Coordinates of C-alpha atoms in Angstrom, one line a residue:
M1 CA 13.0 -117.4 -21.9
T2 CA 11.3 -121.0 -22.1
A3 CA 12.8 -123.5 -24.8
V4 CA 10.0 -124.7 -27.5
T5 CA 8.7 -128.9 -26.6
D6 CA 5.5 -129.1 -28.5
Q7 CA 6.1 -130.5 -31.7
D8 CA 4.5 -129.8 -34.6
P9 CA 3.7 -132.8 -36.9
T10 CA 5.2 -131.7 -39.4
E11 CA 8.4 -130.7 -37.9
H12 CA 12.0 -132.7 -39.1
T13 CA 13.9 -133.2 -36.3
D14 CA 16.0 -136.7 -36.1
R15 CA 14.8 -139.0 -33.1
P16 CA 16.8 -141.9 -31.8
D17 CA 14.3 -144.8 -33.5
D18 CA 14.7 -142.4 -36.9
A19 CA 17.9 -142.5 -37.1
H20 CA 18.4 -146.4 -35.9
K21 CA 16.1 -146.8 -38.7
R22 CA 18.5 -145.2 -41.6
G23 CA 21.2 -146.6 -40.0
G24 CA 19.7 -149.9 -39.4
A25 CA 18.6 -149.9 -43.9
A26 CA 22.0 -148.3 -44.5
D27 CA 23.8 -151.7 -42.5
R28 CA 21.6 -154.2 -44.6
S29 CA 22.2 -152.8 -47.7
A30 CA 26.3 -152.4 -47.2
P31 CA 28.8 -155.0 -46.6
D32 CA 29.6 -156.8 -43.6
G33 CA 33.6 -155.0 -43.2
E34 CA 31.8 -151.4 -43.8
R35 CA 28.6 -153.1 -41.0
A36 CA 31.2 -153.2 -38.5
T37 CA 33.0 -150.2 -39.0
R38 CA 29.5 -148.0 -39.1
T39 CA 28.2 -149.8 -35.6
D40 CA 31.9 -148.8 -33.9
S41 CA 31.5 -145.3 -35.8
T42 CA 27.6 -144.7 -34.9
E43 CA 28.7 -146.4 -30.6
T44 CA 28.5 -142.7 -29.6
W45 CA 26.5 -140.8 -26.7
D46 CA 26.1 -136.9 -26.3
D47 CA 25.6 -135.6 -22.6
G48 CA 24.0 -137.3 -20.5
L49 CA 20.7 -134.8 -21.0
I50 CA 19.8 -136.0 -24.3
A51 CA 20.5 -139.6 -23.6
R52 CA 20.2 -141.2 -27.3
R53 CA 22.7 -141.6 -30.0
V54 CA 23.7 -139.4 -32.4
A55 CA 25.7 -139.9 -35.7
E56 CA 29.1 -139.1 -36.5
T57 CA 29.4 -136.4 -38.9
A58 CA 30.5 -138.5 -42.1
E59 CA 29.3 -139.3 -45.3
G60 CA 25.6 -139.1 -46.1
D61 CA 24.9 -137.3 -42.8
R62 CA 22.0 -135.1 -43.7
F63 CA 22.2 -133.5 -40.2
P64 CA 25.5 -132.5 -39.1
M65 CA 24.3 -132.4 -34.8
T66 CA 26.6 -129.5 -32.3
D67 CA 29.9 -130.9 -31.4
N68 CA 29.4 -130.3 -27.1
R69 CA 31.6 -133.0 -26.1
S70 CA 34.9 -130.9 -26.4
A71 CA 36.9 -131.7 -23.4
V72 CA 37.7 -127.9 -22.8
P73 CA 34.7 -125.4 -23.3
P74 CA 35.5 -122.7 -25.2
T75 CA 35.9 -118.9 -23.9
V76 CA 33.5 -117.0 -24.0
T77 CA 34.1 -113.1 -24.0
P78 CA 31.4 -111.4 -23.6
L79 CA 29.9 -108.9 -25.6
V80 CA 31.2 -105.2 -24.7
Y81 CA 29.1 -101.9 -25.7
E82 CA 30.0 -98.9 -26.9
E83 CA 30.6 -96.0 -24.6
S84 CA 27.7 -94.1 -26.2
L85 CA 25.1 -97.0 -26.3
R86 CA 26.7 -97.3 -22.2
S87 CA 25.9 -93.8 -21.7
R88 CA 22.1 -94.7 -23.6
L89 CA 21.2 -97.2 -21.6
E90 CA 22.5 -96.3 -17.9
A91 CA 20.4 -93.3 -18.8
L92 CA 17.2 -94.7 -19.8
R93 CA 17.5 -97.4 -16.8
E94 CA 17.7 -94.0 -14.5
L95 CA 14.7 -92.5 -16.9
V96 CA 12.6 -95.8 -15.6
G97 CA 13.7 -95.5 -12.2
L98 CA 12.4 -92.0 -11.4
S99 CA 9.3 -92.8 -13.8
R100 CA 7.7 -95.8 -12.1
T101 CA 5.9 -94.0 -9.5
R102 CA 4.1 -91.2 -12.4
L103 CA 3.5 -93.4 -15.3
D104 CA 1.9 -97.1 -15.5
S105 CA 3.8 -100.3 -15.9
R106 CA 2.3 -101.1 -19.7
T107 CA 4.1 -97.8 -21.2
L108 CA 7.8 -98.6 -19.7
S109 CA 7.6 -102.1 -20.5
G110 CA 8.8 -101.6 -23.8
A111 CA 12.2 -99.6 -22.5
G112 CA 12.0 -101.9 -19.3
R113 CA 12.2 -105.1 -22.1
V114 CA 14.9 -102.9 -23.9
L115 CA 17.2 -103.1 -20.7
D116 CA 16.5 -107.0 -19.9
E117 CA 17.9 -107.6 -23.2
A118 CA 20.6 -105.8 -23.3
S119 CA 21.8 -106.8 -20.0
A120 CA 21.3 -110.4 -21.2
R121 CA 23.1 -110.2 -24.6
R122 CA 25.6 -108.4 -22.9
R123 CA 26.6 -111.4 -20.3
L124 CA 26.6 -114.0 -23.8
S125 CA 29.4 -114.2 -26.6
G126 CA 30.8 -110.9 -28.0
Q127 CA 32.3 -113.1 -30.8
H128 CA 29.3 -114.2 -32.5
T129 CA 26.3 -112.4 -34.1
V130 CA 22.7 -114.2 -34.3
V131 CA 21.1 -114.0 -37.8
A132 CA 17.8 -115.1 -38.3
I133 CA 16.3 -116.3 -41.9
A134 CA 13.1 -115.4 -42.1
G135 CA 10.8 -115.0 -44.1
A136 CA 7.0 -116.1 -45.4
T137 CA 5.6 -119.1 -46.9
G138 CA 7.6 -120.7 -50.2
S139 CA 9.9 -117.7 -50.1
G140 CA 12.8 -120.0 -49.9
K141 CA 14.3 -118.6 -47.1
S142 CA 15.5 -123.2 -45.8
Q143 CA 16.9 -124.0 -48.8
L144 CA 19.2 -120.1 -48.7
F145 CA 20.1 -121.4 -45.0
N146 CA 21.1 -124.9 -46.2
A147 CA 22.8 -123.0 -49.4
L148 CA 24.7 -120.8 -46.5
A149 CA 25.7 -123.7 -44.4
G150 CA 26.9 -126.0 -47.0
V151 CA 24.4 -129.1 -46.1
T152 CA 20.6 -129.6 -45.9
I153 CA 19.9 -128.6 -42.6
S154 CA 16.7 -127.6 -42.8
E155 CA 14.0 -129.2 -44.4
T156 CA 12.2 -128.3 -47.2
G157 CA 9.3 -129.6 -49.8
V158 CA 6.9 -128.9 -51.2
R159 CA 4.2 -129.2 -48.5
R160 CA 4.0 -126.0 -46.4
P161 CA 4.6 -125.5 -43.5
T162 CA 7.7 -127.4 -44.0
T163 CA 10.2 -125.1 -40.9
A164 CA 7.9 -125.9 -37.7
A165 CA 10.3 -125.1 -35.2
P166 CA 13.5 -122.9 -35.6
I167 CA 16.7 -124.5 -36.1
A168 CA 20.4 -123.0 -35.2
C169 CA 23.7 -123.4 -37.2
S170 CA 26.7 -122.1 -35.7
W171 CA 30.3 -121.7 -37.7
S172 CA 32.0 -121.8 -34.6
D173 CA 32.0 -123.0 -30.4
G174 CA 30.8 -120.6 -27.6
A175 CA 27.7 -119.9 -28.8
A176 CA 25.4 -122.4 -26.4
G177 CA 24.0 -119.2 -24.5
L178 CA 22.9 -117.3 -27.4
I179 CA 21.1 -120.0 -28.5
E180 CA 20.0 -121.1 -25.4
R181 CA 18.3 -117.4 -24.9
L182 CA 16.7 -117.9 -27.9
G183 CA 14.9 -120.9 -26.6
I184 CA 16.1 -123.7 -29.0
P185 CA 17.0 -126.6 -27.8
P186 CA 20.1 -128.9 -28.6
R187 CA 18.3 -131.6 -30.7
L188 CA 17.5 -128.5 -33.1
R189 CA 21.3 -127.9 -33.2
R190 CA 23.6 -128.0 -36.3
R191 CA 26.7 -127.0 -37.4
P192 CA 27.6 -125.8 -41.2
L193 CA 29.5 -129.1 -43.5
P194 CA 33.3 -127.7 -43.3
T195 CA 35.3 -126.5 -45.8
G196 CA 38.6 -127.7 -45.5
D197 CA 40.4 -124.8 -46.7
G198 CA 41.5 -123.3 -43.1
E199 CA 38.7 -121.0 -40.8
S200 CA 35.0 -120.3 -42.9
P201 CA 34.7 -116.3 -44.0
L202 CA 31.5 -116.7 -41.9
R203 CA 33.4 -117.8 -37.9
G204 CA 31.4 -115.9 -35.5
L205 CA 28.0 -116.9 -37.3
V206 CA 25.2 -118.2 -35.7
L207 CA 22.2 -118.5 -38.5
I208 CA 18.7 -119.6 -37.0
D209 CA 16.1 -120.6 -39.4
L210 CA 12.8 -119.1 -38.5
P211 CA 9.3 -120.8 -39.6
D212 CA 6.9 -119.0 -41.7
H213 CA 5.8 -115.7 -40.5
D214 CA 2.7 -116.2 -42.3
S215 CA 2.3 -119.3 -41.5
A216 CA -1.9 -120.6 -40.2
A217 CA -0.1 -121.9 -36.9
V218 CA 0.0 -119.7 -34.5
Q219 CA 2.4 -121.3 -32.6
H220 CA 4.9 -120.7 -35.8
R221 CA 4.1 -117.8 -36.0
R222 CA 4.9 -116.6 -31.9
H223 CA 8.6 -118.7 -32.5
V224 CA 9.0 -115.8 -35.2
D225 CA 7.9 -112.6 -33.2
R226 CA 9.8 -113.9 -30.2
I227 CA 13.1 -115.4 -31.9
L228 CA 12.9 -111.6 -34.4
A229 CA 12.9 -109.3 -30.7
L230 CA 16.4 -110.9 -29.5
V231 CA 18.7 -111.8 -32.5
D232 CA 21.2 -109.3 -34.2
A233 CA 20.8 -109.3 -37.5
V234 CA 18.0 -110.9 -39.3
I235 CA 17.5 -111.5 -42.7
W236 CA 14.0 -111.1 -45.2
V237 CA 13.3 -113.7 -47.8
V238 CA 10.9 -112.2 -50.3
D239 CA 9.8 -114.2 -53.6
P240 CA 8.9 -112.4 -56.6
E241 CA 5.2 -113.4 -55.8
K242 CA 5.1 -111.8 -52.3
Y243 CA 7.7 -109.4 -52.0
A244 CA 4.9 -106.6 -52.1
D245 CA 3.0 -108.6 -49.2
A246 CA 0.8 -106.4 -47.0
V247 CA 1.8 -108.7 -44.0
L248 CA 5.4 -108.5 -44.5
H249 CA 5.9 -104.5 -45.0
E250 CA 3.0 -103.6 -42.2
R251 CA 3.7 -106.0 -39.2
Y252 CA 7.6 -106.7 -39.9
L253 CA 9.3 -104.6 -42.2
R254 CA 7.8 -100.8 -41.2
P255 CA 7.7 -101.4 -37.6
M256 CA 11.5 -102.6 -37.8
A257 CA 12.8 -99.8 -39.9
A258 CA 15.1 -98.4 -37.0
H259 CA 17.1 -101.7 -37.3
A260 CA 18.3 -100.9 -41.3
E261 CA 21.3 -101.7 -40.7
V262 CA 21.1 -105.0 -39.1
M263 CA 18.9 -106.2 -41.6
F264 CA 19.0 -107.8 -45.0
V265 CA 16.4 -108.0 -47.7
V266 CA 17.5 -111.0 -50.1
L267 CA 15.1 -111.6 -53.2
N268 CA 14.9 -115.2 -53.7
Q269 CA 14.3 -117.4 -57.2
I270 CA 15.7 -114.6 -59.5
D271 CA 15.6 -118.2 -61.3
R272 CA 12.0 -118.1 -62.1
L273 CA 12.3 -114.6 -63.9
P274 CA 12.9 -113.5 -67.9
G275 CA 15.5 -111.0 -68.6
E276 CA 15.7 -107.6 -66.9
A277 CA 12.6 -108.9 -64.8
A278 CA 15.0 -109.2 -61.9
E279 CA 16.5 -105.8 -61.9
Q280 CA 12.8 -104.1 -62.7
V281 CA 11.3 -106.6 -59.3
L282 CA 14.7 -105.4 -57.5
D283 CA 13.9 -101.5 -57.7
D284 CA 10.1 -102.2 -57.2
L285 CA 11.6 -103.8 -54.0
R286 CA 13.8 -101.2 -52.9
R287 CA 10.8 -98.3 -53.6
L288 CA 8.7 -100.3 -51.5
L289 CA 11.7 -100.5 -49.1
D290 CA 12.1 -96.9 -49.0
E291 CA 8.6 -96.5 -48.4
D292 CA 8.6 -97.7 -45.0
G293 CA 10.6 -95.9 -43.8
I294 CA 13.7 -97.9 -44.4
A295 CA 17.3 -96.8 -45.2
L296 CA 19.1 -98.8 -47.8
G297 CA 22.6 -98.6 -47.7
E298 CA 23.9 -98.3 -51.2
Y299 CA 26.5 -95.5 -51.9
G300 CA 28.5 -96.7 -48.8
E301 CA 26.0 -95.3 -46.6
P302 CA 25.0 -97.3 -43.3
G303 CA 21.9 -99.2 -44.1
T304 CA 19.2 -102.1 -45.3
T305 CA 21.8 -103.9 -47.6
V306 CA 19.3 -105.6 -50.7
L307 CA 20.4 -108.4 -52.7
A308 CA 18.6 -110.5 -55.5
L309 CA 20.0 -114.1 -56.1
S310 CA 18.6 -117.8 -56.2
A311 CA 19.6 -120.5 -53.2
L312 CA 18.9 -123.0 -56.0
T313 CA 21.5 -122.7 -58.6
G314 CA 23.1 -120.5 -56.6
D315 CA 23.4 -117.7 -58.6
G316 CA 23.9 -114.4 -56.2
L317 CA 25.2 -116.6 -52.9
G318 CA 28.6 -115.7 -53.0
E319 CA 27.7 -111.8 -52.2
L320 CA 25.6 -112.4 -49.9
R321 CA 27.8 -114.6 -48.1
E322 CA 30.9 -112.2 -48.9
A323 CA 28.4 -109.6 -47.5
L324 CA 27.1 -111.6 -44.3
G325 CA 31.2 -112.8 -44.0
Q326 CA 32.3 -108.7 -43.6
F327 CA 28.6 -108.1 -41.0
V328 CA 29.9 -110.9 -39.0
S329 CA 33.2 -110.4 -39.0
E330 CA 32.9 -106.3 -37.7
R331 CA 31.2 -107.7 -34.4
G332 CA 29.0 -104.8 -34.6
A333 CA 25.6 -106.0 -34.8
P334 CA 24.7 -106.0 -31.2
N335 CA 25.5 -102.7 -30.3
R336 CA 23.4 -101.5 -33.6
R337 CA 20.3 -103.9 -32.6
I338 CA 20.0 -102.4 -29.0
S339 CA 21.2 -99.2 -30.1
A340 CA 17.9 -99.1 -32.3
D341 CA 16.0 -100.3 -30.0
V342 CA 17.0 -97.3 -27.8
D343 CA 15.6 -95.3 -30.7
I344 CA 12.4 -97.2 -30.6
A345 CA 11.5 -97.2 -27.3
A346 CA 12.7 -94.1 -27.2
A347 CA 10.1 -92.7 -30.0
R348 CA 7.3 -94.2 -28.2
L349 CA 8.0 -92.6 -25.0
W350 CA 7.7 -89.5 -27.1
P351 CA 4.4 -88.6 -25.8
V352 CA 5.0 -89.0 -21.8
Y353 CA 8.1 -86.8 -21.6
A354 CA 8.4 -84.8 -24.5
T355 CA 7.2 -80.9 -24.9
Q356 CA 7.8 -78.4 -27.2
R357 CA 7.4 -75.3 -24.1
R358 CA 8.8 -74.8 -21.6
T359 CA 7.7 -75.5 -17.9
G360 CA 7.7 -74.7 -15.1
L361 CA 6.5 -71.5 -12.2
S362 CA 7.2 -68.6 -13.3
E363 CA 8.0 -65.9 -10.8
Q364 CA 5.5 -64.1 -12.0
A365 CA 3.0 -67.0 -10.8
R366 CA 4.5 -67.4 -7.9
E367 CA 3.9 -63.8 -6.9
E368 CA 0.1 -63.9 -8.5
F369 CA 0.0 -67.0 -6.5
S370 CA 1.1 -65.8 -2.9
D371 CA -0.9 -62.4 -3.6
R372 CA -4.3 -64.5 -3.9
L373 CA -3.3 -65.8 -0.9
A374 CA -2.6 -62.2 1.1
D375 CA -6.2 -61.4 0.0
A376 CA -7.8 -64.1 1.0
V377 CA -6.3 -63.6 4.3
G378 CA -7.1 -59.9 4.0
A379 CA -3.4 -58.7 4.3
T380 CA -4.5 -55.2 2.5
A381 CA -7.8 -54.7 5.2
A382 CA -5.7 -55.6 8.5
G383 CA -2.8 -52.5 7.0
E384 CA -5.4 -50.2 6.7
A385 CA -6.6 -51.0 10.3
A386 CA -3.0 -51.2 11.5
E387 CA -2.8 -47.5 10.1
R388 CA -6.0 -46.3 11.2
A389 CA -5.5 -47.3 14.8
W390 CA -1.8 -46.0 14.9
L391 CA -4.3 -42.9 13.7
R392 CA -6.5 -43.1 16.3
N393 CA -4.2 -43.6 18.8
A394 CA -2.4 -40.4 18.3
N395 CA -5.1 -38.4 18.2
R396 CA -6.4 -39.3 21.4
A397 CA -2.5 -38.5 22.4
C398 CA -2.0 -35.4 21.2
G399 CA -5.5 -33.9 20.7
T400 CA -7.7 -31.0 23.1
P401 CA -9.3 -32.8 25.9
W402 CA -12.3 -31.4 24.4
L403 CA -12.6 -32.6 20.8
R404 CA -10.6 -36.0 22.5
L405 CA -13.7 -36.3 24.7
W406 CA -16.3 -35.7 22.1
R407 CA -14.2 -38.3 19.3
W408 CA -14.4 -40.8 22.4
H409 CA -18.1 -40.4 22.6
Q410 CA -18.0 -41.1 19.5
D411 CA -15.9 -43.7 19.1
R412 CA -16.7 -45.9 21.8
G413 CA -18.4 -48.3 19.8
E414 CA -15.7 -49.1 17.5
P415 CA -12.2 -51.2 18.4
T416 CA -9.5 -49.1 20.1
T417 CA -7.1 -52.1 20.3
G418 CA -6.6 -52.5 16.7
R419 CA -7.6 -56.1 16.5
L420 CA -8.6 -57.4 13.2
P421 CA -12.4 -57.6 12.2
S422 CA -13.5 -61.3 12.9
R423 CA -13.9 -63.8 10.0
T424 CA -16.1 -65.9 11.7
Q425 CA -19.3 -64.9 9.9
A426 CA -19.9 -68.1 7.6
D427 CA -20.4 -65.5 4.3
E428 CA -16.6 -64.6 4.9
E429 CA -15.2 -67.3 5.5
A430 CA -16.9 -69.4 2.4
T431 CA -15.5 -66.3 0.5
A432 CA -12.3 -66.8 2.0
R433 CA -11.5 -70.8 1.0
Q434 CA -13.3 -69.8 -2.7
R435 CA -10.6 -67.4 -2.9
V436 CA -7.3 -70.2 -1.7
E437 CA -8.9 -72.7 -3.9
Q438 CA -9.1 -70.4 -6.9
A439 CA -5.7 -69.5 -6.0
V440 CA -4.6 -73.5 -6.1
R441 CA -6.0 -74.1 -9.2
T442 CA -4.5 -71.1 -10.9
V443 CA -0.7 -71.8 -9.7
A444 CA -1.4 -75.9 -10.8
D445 CA -3.1 -74.9 -14.0
R446 CA 0.1 -72.1 -14.7
A447 CA 2.2 -74.8 -13.5
S448 CA 1.1 -78.4 -15.4
A449 CA 0.7 -75.7 -18.9
G450 CA 2.7 -77.6 -21.8
L451 CA 4.1 -80.8 -19.3
P452 CA 3.1 -84.8 -21.0
A453 CA -0.7 -85.3 -19.4
P454 CA 1.4 -88.0 -16.7
W455 CA 3.8 -85.0 -15.4
A456 CA 0.7 -82.5 -15.5
Q457 CA -1.5 -84.8 -13.4
A458 CA 1.3 -85.4 -11.0
V459 CA 1.9 -81.2 -10.9
R460 CA -2.3 -80.8 -10.0
E461 CA -2.7 -83.2 -7.5
A462 CA 0.4 -82.6 -5.7
A463 CA -1.4 -79.0 -5.7
V464 CA -4.5 -80.0 -4.4
R465 CA -2.7 -82.7 -1.5
G466 CA -1.1 -79.3 -0.6
S467 CA -4.6 -77.3 -0.5
Q468 CA -6.1 -79.3 1.7
G469 CA -6.4 -77.7 5.7
L470 CA -4.3 -74.6 3.7
P471 CA -7.8 -72.7 4.3
E472 CA -7.7 -73.3 8.3
A473 CA -4.0 -73.3 8.5
L474 CA -3.7 -69.4 7.0
D475 CA -6.4 -68.5 9.6
E476 CA -4.4 -69.7 11.9
L477 CA -1.4 -67.9 11.1
T478 CA -3.9 -64.4 10.1
A479 CA -4.6 -64.8 14.0
R480 CA -0.8 -64.8 15.0
A481 CA 0.7 -62.7 12.3
G482 CA -1.4 -60.2 12.2
V483 CA -1.9 -56.9 13.6
P484 CA -0.3 -57.1 17.4
S485 CA -2.7 -56.8 20.5
G486 CA -2.8 -53.7 22.2
R487 CA -1.9 -50.2 21.8
P488 CA 0.3 -49.9 19.0
P489 CA 4.0 -47.9 19.3
R490 CA 4.5 -44.7 20.2
P491 CA 7.3 -42.6 18.8
G492 CA 9.9 -40.4 20.7
W493 CA 7.5 -37.1 20.3
W494 CA 4.4 -38.0 21.7
P495 CA 5.8 -37.3 25.3
V496 CA 6.1 -34.1 23.8
A497 CA 3.3 -33.2 22.4
V498 CA 0.9 -34.4 25.1
L499 CA 3.3 -32.4 27.2
T500 CA 2.3 -29.1 24.7
Q501 CA -1.3 -30.2 25.0
A502 CA -1.6 -30.3 28.1
G503 CA -0.1 -26.8 28.3
M504 CA -2.3 -25.6 26.0
T505 CA -5.2 -26.2 28.6
I506 CA -3.3 -25.4 31.3
L507 CA -3.0 -21.8 29.5
Q508 CA -6.7 -22.3 28.5
F509 CA -7.3 -22.8 32.7
L510 CA -5.4 -19.4 33.5
G511 CA -6.8 -17.4 30.8
G512 CA -11.0 -18.2 31.9
L513 CA -9.4 -18.7 35.8
W514 CA -8.0 -14.7 35.6
L515 CA -11.2 -13.3 34.2
L516 CA -13.6 -15.0 36.5
G517 CA -11.3 -13.4 39.6
Q518 CA -11.7 -9.9 37.0
I519 CA -15.3 -10.6 37.3
I520 CA -16.1 -11.1 41.2
G521 CA -13.2 -8.4 42.0
V522 CA -10.2 -10.6 43.5
M523 CA -7.7 -9.2 40.9
A524 CA -7.6 -5.8 39.3
P525 CA -8.6 -5.1 36.2
N526 CA -6.9 -6.1 32.7
L527 CA -8.4 -8.3 30.2
G528 CA -5.0 -8.0 27.9
V529 CA -3.6 -10.7 29.4
P530 CA -5.7 -13.3 30.4
V531 CA -7.8 -12.9 27.1
L532 CA -4.4 -13.6 25.4
L533 CA -3.7 -16.9 27.2
M534 CA -7.1 -17.8 26.7
V535 CA -6.4 -17.5 22.6
I536 CA -3.2 -19.0 23.3
G537 CA -4.8 -22.4 24.1
I538 CA -7.4 -22.6 22.1
V539 CA -5.6 -22.1 19.4
G540 CA -2.7 -23.8 19.6
G541 CA -4.5 -27.0 20.6
P542 CA -6.1 -27.4 17.4
L543 CA -3.0 -26.5 16.2
I544 CA -0.8 -29.2 17.4
E545 CA -3.3 -31.5 17.6
W546 CA -3.2 -31.0 13.7
S547 CA 0.5 -30.7 13.5
C548 CA 0.8 -34.5 15.3
R549 CA -1.5 -35.8 13.0
M550 CA -0.1 -34.4 9.7
A551 CA 3.4 -35.3 11.9
A552 CA 2.0 -39.4 12.4
R553 CA 0.8 -39.5 8.9
G554 CA 4.7 -41.4 8.2
P555 CA 4.4 -43.5 11.0
A556 CA 1.1 -45.0 10.4
R557 CA 1.4 -45.4 7.3
R558 CA 4.9 -47.3 8.2
Y559 CA 2.8 -49.7 11.0
G560 CA 0.2 -50.5 8.4
L561 CA 2.4 -51.8 5.8
E562 CA 4.5 -53.8 8.1
A563 CA 1.6 -55.6 9.3
E564 CA 0.1 -55.8 6.1
R565 CA 4.1 -57.3 5.1
R566 CA 3.5 -59.5 7.8
L567 CA 0.6 -60.8 7.1
R568 CA 1.4 -62.0 3.4
E569 CA 4.6 -63.3 4.2
A570 CA 3.1 -65.5 6.7
A571 CA 0.3 -66.2 4.1
A572 CA 2.6 -66.6 1.5
G573 CA 5.0 -69.1 3.8
C574 CA 2.3 -70.7 4.2
G575 CA 1.2 -71.3 0.7
R576 CA 4.7 -71.8 -0.4
A577 CA 4.9 -75.1 2.4
R578 CA 2.1 -76.7 1.7
V579 CA 1.5 -76.0 -2.2
L580 CA 4.4 -74.6 -3.9
D581 CA 6.9 -76.9 -2.6
P582 CA 5.0 -80.1 -3.5
V583 CA 4.6 -78.3 -7.0
A584 CA 7.9 -77.5 -8.0
A585 CA 9.4 -80.9 -6.3
E586 CA 7.3 -81.9 -9.2
L587 CA 8.2 -80.0 -11.5
L588 CA 11.7 -80.6 -10.5
R589 CA 11.5 -84.6 -11.0
Y590 CA 10.5 -83.9 -14.6
R591 CA 13.1 -82.1 -15.2
E592 CA 15.2 -85.0 -14.2
V593 CA 13.6 -86.9 -15.7
R594 CA 13.4 -84.5 -19.3
E595 CA 17.1 -84.2 -19.1
Q596 CA 17.3 -88.0 -19.2
Y597 CA 15.3 -88.8 -21.5
G598 CA 17.7 -85.8 -23.8
R599 CA 20.4 -88.4 -22.9
V600 CA 18.7 -91.7 -24.4
I601 CA 17.6 -90.2 -27.8
G602 CA 20.4 -87.5 -27.8
A603 CA 23.3 -89.7 -27.6
G604 CA 22.5 -91.5 -30.7
R605 CA 21.7 -88.5 -32.5

């Protein structure tokens, strides 16, 4: 925070030459003895940083200066936040840290400023409450400032604007750090007139008189906006003519509705209103504040205190002084101010964190993504091919020699090893790539559904990054995890079936040779036995082949399913590692920040 150094021609401050001229004029009109006494009393210098002569507090001194000459500096007790507020600030800090890589700096700037200001305020005095007096031109805020201080500190007059730079008045020591944080230089720091009746009821108050918020000078408005963001509380001073000013309500009161508990709204100059007009204006002012969304502190409820007074005549000033004294003595304004700032920051972040829908990847979405990848690599077709290969080997092993010879001739152009069909054709590769891209888009859309825009975009980007090279990786996995080369494994009953089929063939040959021997007269005629042997061999061979085929269906089906499962798992594992895991990581990060955001808004409600 930088100190204000630019001076406006209308600014009223004590300069060394002005003080010397006033002192000289007074000395010339005073007796010699008094002149000497005043000379001695003014031969005092403050610290070397200012290097200018200041007047001691005495009768006729209009601007009492802050006494920085104490030998022992006052002990400053740092501010201690309430447990709930500390928890919310810690959650907000975690929230900002987790979101820096997902949200732009402009979105997080408000929350970052709240954290910075909360940290800066925590290191300063917790025994003081900084209250700014703000108002429009001619509202009488400087007059109210002087009335609370009991001495003329801030210049008042007809010429506008009168207050060109903020002026601070502290009722107790130890507030230097707070005032420096506001950028108010030592020459604009004052002390109120001592009451002389013990400790002041406003002890701990640091009152700031701000320039007019509707001033034509841009620098004045900048002073107002900057300091309003730093003070613990604010007293808005309005007059009967401009209490409904749109600039005041739209630019300040309405945006600060969350700070209702640390605001006072004072209707000044009621001495100008006849009869019951003051109550009517005050009621209308309350109505406008209610329309601005500002909670009014009535009937013991927390909210803004609304008062009517006249700083000129002092009517109602005691009520404000009493309310302000109680407000300062509670020492809760800094906590309530920072808590309201957190509320506002959380409300602004609502669109980028909150959602009314359940988010995340369901088990059904994961399974559908795996199924789409399995379809892209042809897992079902691979399983069917493996099943056919098993059955084909069973037929070759258990079939009759004549059928095997005929089928060999018929199937000699088909693959005999059970390998997957080649997927090198351009059209098949393009189709597989399209299926993979469609699967990634679908799962990204489902995962990002209902998420706030920044997090939905992060989920989609994670899915797109993972999909790069996914088709090639799936092809490589397909080659490794597909149907193994060579013949499928054979069950234990295959050798028995082969031997039995060989026996049926041998019976056919024996019966045929026996009949041939009878025909050529080598053997005695006996048609029954050789014919029976041939019939058994001819009928038994196909019967054994059919039985083996029926018995092979179960193992073949299991073999095909195992090949399909292996390929599906390989495709699902590749898709999970490249797409689902990065998407799940983004969703987990969102759940973490959503949890922290819930702490930010929930701890204060």
